[in-house]
Amino acid sequence: MRNRRNIAAGLLIAVCGLLCACGEQKTEDPGKNYIGVAYYNQSDTFLNELLDSFREQLKELQGEGAETVVMVRDAAGSQRTQDDQVKELISAGCDVLCVNLVDRADPSEIIDMARENDVPIIFFNREPVAEDLMQWDGLYYVGAEAEESGAMQGELAADLIRTDSQVDRNKDGKIQYVILEGEVGHQDAIIRTETVVETLTSQGIELEKLSYQVANWNRAQAENRMEQLIGQYHNQIELVLANNDDMALGAIDAYKSLNYTESALPVFFGIDGTDAGLQAVKDSELAGTVYNDKEGQAGAMARISVALLTGEGMDEIEFQNERCVYLPYDKVTKGNVSEFLFRSR
Ligand code: BGC
Ligand code: CA
């Protein structure tokens, strides 16, 4: 890889005058390492927090005077844009790529470009199918097991329903619930929705489904969907299960803007433990969340990146299925939220 880079650097320097004049291409400095990060959408709260942590941990791992430049690109929800961005990052001389796919079912173009140029890819958060990941041994994945998060959210909700008789507000022995879902086709949306319901049911909680609404992980969309649901179901909703914290917070926003009093509110559960999510647990607005370990995921990405750059330390990383790292989730309630507020920087 190093040879390839030096040759590429030489070529880039040779044509620098021309390219710099156009202002379109970055010139690689042969003394520096370049990591290209491509992510699906810069409006995503969880991913922005994860990437902040990635930059910090990379700096810590490499120590003072590290010569690694991180180049970040936002695909604004378009896989075609992301394909172009990856191409640009490769020709700018990136040695490693971290890719958060827009469409997790469509990584072939990116994989082909990376393989042709011998630039390894660490996919993160949006999991390619195993078949794609096995196409080349320069591919890795860092994320978490969606099933675990759905199960933990279900356990948190079941615990509260069993201990607090107020949750079943109409006292019919059933919990009337709605689910706010992430993007269609995202592993975390499909699997969290399925497992949270299975878990509640297997814990003996009687449920009555009112509605499932897609709000694409987004707080404003969730507020909007929730306003419609409140218009339709009024006080019937007792439990709001959201596939992530931003959507749970959007649901709370909807009740706030309709001036609901606290005693008329359902209980809300999220997933992620974003800064705002943890704060809402602390303030008793969210009954609980499930910590999606962004520091752990960012740390694994940083360690794999450094191992790829230096050729050292890869054997110390524990992979599952040869090239995947899955970080465990954790349950968060008001009782233990301070531990997580401290962890999340
Ligand atoms: C997180 C969401 C985030 C999504 C982006 C999920 O794992 O829980 O908050 O929007 O990933 O892909
Ligand atoms: Ca009820």
Short mmCIF file of C-alpha atoms and ligand atoms in Angstrom, two decimals, residues 167-176 208 236 238, ligand 2:
data_model
loop_
_atom_site.label_atom_id
_atom_site.label_comp_id
_atom_site.label_asym_id
_atom_site.label_seq_id
_atom_site.Cartn_x
_atom_site.Cartn_y
_atom_site.Cartn_z
CA VAL A 167 -48.54 2.83 32.83
CA ASP A 168 -51.79 0.97 32.04
CA ARG A 169 -53.75 4.18 32.31
CA ASN A 170 -57.15 2.83 31.27
CA LYS A 171 -56.69 -0.27 33.50
CA ASP A 172 -57.73 -2.76 30.85
CA GLY A 173 -54.78 -5.07 31.56
CA LYS A 174 -53.22 -4.31 28.17
CA ILE A 175 -50.66 -1.79 27.08
CA GLN A 176 -51.74 0.27 24.06
CA GLU A 208 -52.38 -3.84 21.94
CA GLN A 236 -55.27 5.95 24.33
CA GLU A 238 -49.76 4.34 26.87
CA CA B 2 -54.25 -0.10 28.77
#
